[in-house]
Amino acid sequence: MAGAIAAFKPAVKIPAALARLFSRAIEARQLFSDWYEQHNNQDEYQSSSNRRHSHFTNVLNNTWEILRPFVQAEKSRRRPQPGQPSQSDASSVHLTNRFSGLHVEVSPENEQDTAAETDEKPDEKLDESDYVLKNVVPVAIAKSEEEIEDDFLFAIHSFFLDLHDLRTMLSKGYWQCFCTQEGGHDLILTALVTNTAIQLVRRAEQQLDLLIERPKKYLLPAHAFPAIMMHATHQIIGMKSINEFIKPSRTCHFSLYDEHADLLFWNIYQAVQNALWRAKPSGKGTFQVSKVDDDPSTPETARRIFNLLPCFQAVSKNMSGPFASDEVTLAVGHIFETRTTPIWTLFALQVLLDAQDVVRHVGDAAFQTVQRVTRQISKTFASLDLKACEYNIDPKNMQLMRDVIRMYELDVLEDNFRKSGILDYIRRITYKGKVLPIKSIDDIPPDYDMPDFMKEPDFYLRNNPIKCGILEYGLCIQAHNFGYRLEDGWRGILAMTHLYAACTLLYPDDPVWPDMEYFLHYQDVNAIFSGGLPGSMDEATKKALLSFGVAPSNFARNKREVKARGLSGIKRGSLLHLKNTDIKLDKGRPVTNPCLLDKIFSSWTAAGAYISDDRVLELLNALSDPKVLAEKARQRDVDVEKLKLLNVAPEDADNPGALIHSLLARLTFVVKSEMGNLMFSWASFAKTCRGLWDRIIATTDALYGPGPRQISDALMVILDEARQLQWLAEELNSPDGPEFVRANAGGLPGSWAIIQEMNKTAAEPPVNKDNSLFGEKKMWVGDQEITRVLVSTTFAHCRYPTFGRLKFRLYEGWKEGEINESLFLDMQCWREALWRKMDERLLAEAQEEAEEAAGEPSPDAE
């Protein structure tokens, strides 16, 4: 066929995409053929199968040599890249070299602007045909059973290679970055990405199971693929049939081929199959640890699995619903419940072992981190002493949050996993010839011979760093979600944003409120303020009323009447004739939850719902939404164009491995973007606003007479007074309208004085082991929330959250001496200097390694 195409007149132009398809196919086939030759058992049938692989690879090579001269000129798939972005940008995601192949796609509207930056001719614009082959008429190809089997094994091998690359990325790109200061990843990000990777592998396995064409010889489900690959490529002593691999067995066929066994998770597969055989379906089906696990001939990987399975099985049975459930524990529960070993469960166990190997170098860092955060959030929530009546919140919601925190305290601080697991593992024991019923851990005699996981306190969490990170994230997101729900029913923060915006109109040169500026930066101000921040007192009043759901027809005031009455006719304290029925919060414009992942993960972390396939799909859709990524880029001051580095290259669109890497890169970017908001305490900020409103309402009572005022009432009378005075200033042609309002208004200047007094009130800095680094730096009530985020032990050695240019806007109007004393700014500058110095050192080390590899001595060496 290739010869006929080459001889056809006029000459046929071969699409450039075909070159990449041939290259990928030849490379993959050659790798598989080499691997097959290395590991086959010298059986004649297997040798014949590999000869077919080699023959087909040669056919592809010969075909391509014939077609190569007719390929269209390769058009540039990449435009010249700008300077390398900083570590705070989207490209700082730590991934494998797969991302070196990602390119920046240029939208049509930006095509003309960027054309001048390239050396391409106008007729060499990027074209979809560069990546996609033309539509062709489908042709049914008849294949023999041998060919079907070859393609079947090749597809399985490629799938496991993708999983191996993913393992490497998780281990080196995340867990090592958590354990070393150079990486700057925190436990939450590392665990959440790992957990999501397992979920994506489960989806990929389901797709592979549905799409792959099976030979008649192997009409088996996907969970049998490791056994099929081992059966097809290795000769195991004592093996009679493939059924001995697939079904639970008392015999463990451990492999001596370390590289191959590692690729297929073979030793984990055999250990789990043996554990299933020992956990008979009858009774509780609980796996019991036995002395055979200490057999020296048992591979280290299998011994570790044998030691972990009993504990993880017990925890999977006793988990309170899906309470912050990690995929590794769910995988163990799935194995014993279904008595099958899907590939994703093997991958989950292998990823856990990889994480243990890395984290082992820093001891119990993951466990200690989640313990610190649990104590910190528990103490903070208790110190807030929030009263439900002050925030119009159902007392049941307050109690629910206390119950959630208590659940986390039991699991993280009081060894609940081990205690509950023991009761499931042992109901009665035989001790000194007597049968003793076990109702609590105290009933077990101290000298009774128990497995290690029952003796060692916190065995489960110490051996499951993924669960530690999920628990930390779960507690943080529950605290954040509670604060958001509190505000959603109270709307006191919303009212304060409108009052603050109006005050800054009158006092544009005064010091800003850092916490409020940070809060507004992460909000959609166009939504809260109905089109943007107000430009006048009239706009400020109308936007505030709209935010509380008041219809525009209900707040009209006669502007000419106000001007005619003069200063003495200003109606102070008027409620604009509003009734309680006029305020409809459900039609208002509340503040929004800036954490995209909150609505997806909050119910999962409070025993509300498992991360089902539908929930994973919801996450994937959110991560693929350009609007979502654009909003996150705005919040982090990142160029939206740089986010295109996270896209999958068109030629890899059908590559499951590349898709998973891209999705995890986007998740990493979103998690980093939201980490500051996740740690920003809405509940504490609401308490600050509550204290301000109490004083402001007392001020309005003194100005306008006492009355049962709500926060919305106080806001309306203050803004309405300022609006009338601004109208009067316009009528009187006052040369300085704001000065006229400041001189004659009572509510707004008084409110601003209260806010400014709070803003500069000294606050006690949070306790941190690194406080010695800060010297005599100060924290004020006005910046206490953002300072607590930054000084948190969670981010002591992280590259995020980053504030970028935002940190300068947070202290506009502050005196130079106050800026120099700021603990927040000092910590931010210290972190930036630390990471800049570390990046320079890493760059120098990389340059030295590159020069040594090239055989060129470095200048320092000379």
mmCIF file of C-alpha atoms in Angstrom, residues 159-160 163-164 167 201 226 230 259-271 301 342-351 354:
data_model
loop_
_atom_site.group_PDB
_atom_site.id
_atom_site.type_symbol
_atom_site.label_atom_id
_atom_site.label_comp_id
_atom_site.label_asym_id
_atom_site.label_seq_id
_atom_site.Cartn_x
_atom_site.Cartn_y
_atom_site.Cartn_z
ATOM 1 C CA PHE A 159 -0.846 0.669 30.384
ATOM 2 C CA PHE A 160 1.524 -0.552 33.080
ATOM 3 C CA LEU A 163 1.344 3.596 35.697
ATOM 4 C CA HIS A 164 5.076 3.291 36.305
ATOM 5 C CA ARG A 167 4.372 6.321 40.269
ATOM 6 C CA VAL A 201 -6.192 5.106 37.533
ATOM 7 C CA PRO A 226 -1.070 -8.853 35.806
ATOM 8 C CA MET A 230 3.165 -13.014 33.920
ATOM 9 C CA GLU A 259 12.161 -5.142 37.238
ATOM 10 C CA HIS A 260 9.228 -6.977 35.711
ATOM 11 C CA ALA A 261 7.641 -7.735 39.078
ATOM 12 C CA ASP A 262 7.874 -4.054 39.972
ATOM 13 C CA LEU A 263 6.221 -3.027 36.710
ATOM 14 C CA LEU A 264 3.257 -5.400 37.141
ATOM 15 C CA PHE A 265 2.962 -5.030 40.958
ATOM 16 C CA TRP A 266 3.435 -8.791 40.889
ATOM 17 C CA ASN A 267 4.644 -9.426 44.414
ATOM 18 C CA ILE A 268 1.873 -7.225 45.799
ATOM 19 C CA TYR A 269 -0.601 -9.139 43.642
ATOM 20 C CA GLN A 270 0.589 -12.503 44.965
ATOM 21 C CA ALA A 271 0.641 -11.323 48.589
ATOM 22 C CA THR A 301 7.430 -5.943 49.270
ATOM 23 C CA PRO A 342 -8.268 -4.723 40.440
ATOM 24 C CA ILE A 343 -5.198 -2.974 39.070
ATOM 25 C CA TRP A 344 -6.095 0.285 40.808
ATOM 26 C CA THR A 345 -5.970 -1.436 44.211
ATOM 27 C CA LEU A 346 -2.499 -2.783 43.461
ATOM 28 C CA PHE A 347 -1.438 0.664 42.276
ATOM 29 C CA ALA A 348 -2.797 2.199 45.503
ATOM 30 C CA LEU A 349 -0.820 -0.210 47.686
ATOM 31 C CA GLN A 350 2.344 0.324 45.626
ATOM 32 C CA VAL A 351 1.991 4.107 45.841
ATOM 33 C CA ASP A 354 6.598 4.365 47.634
#
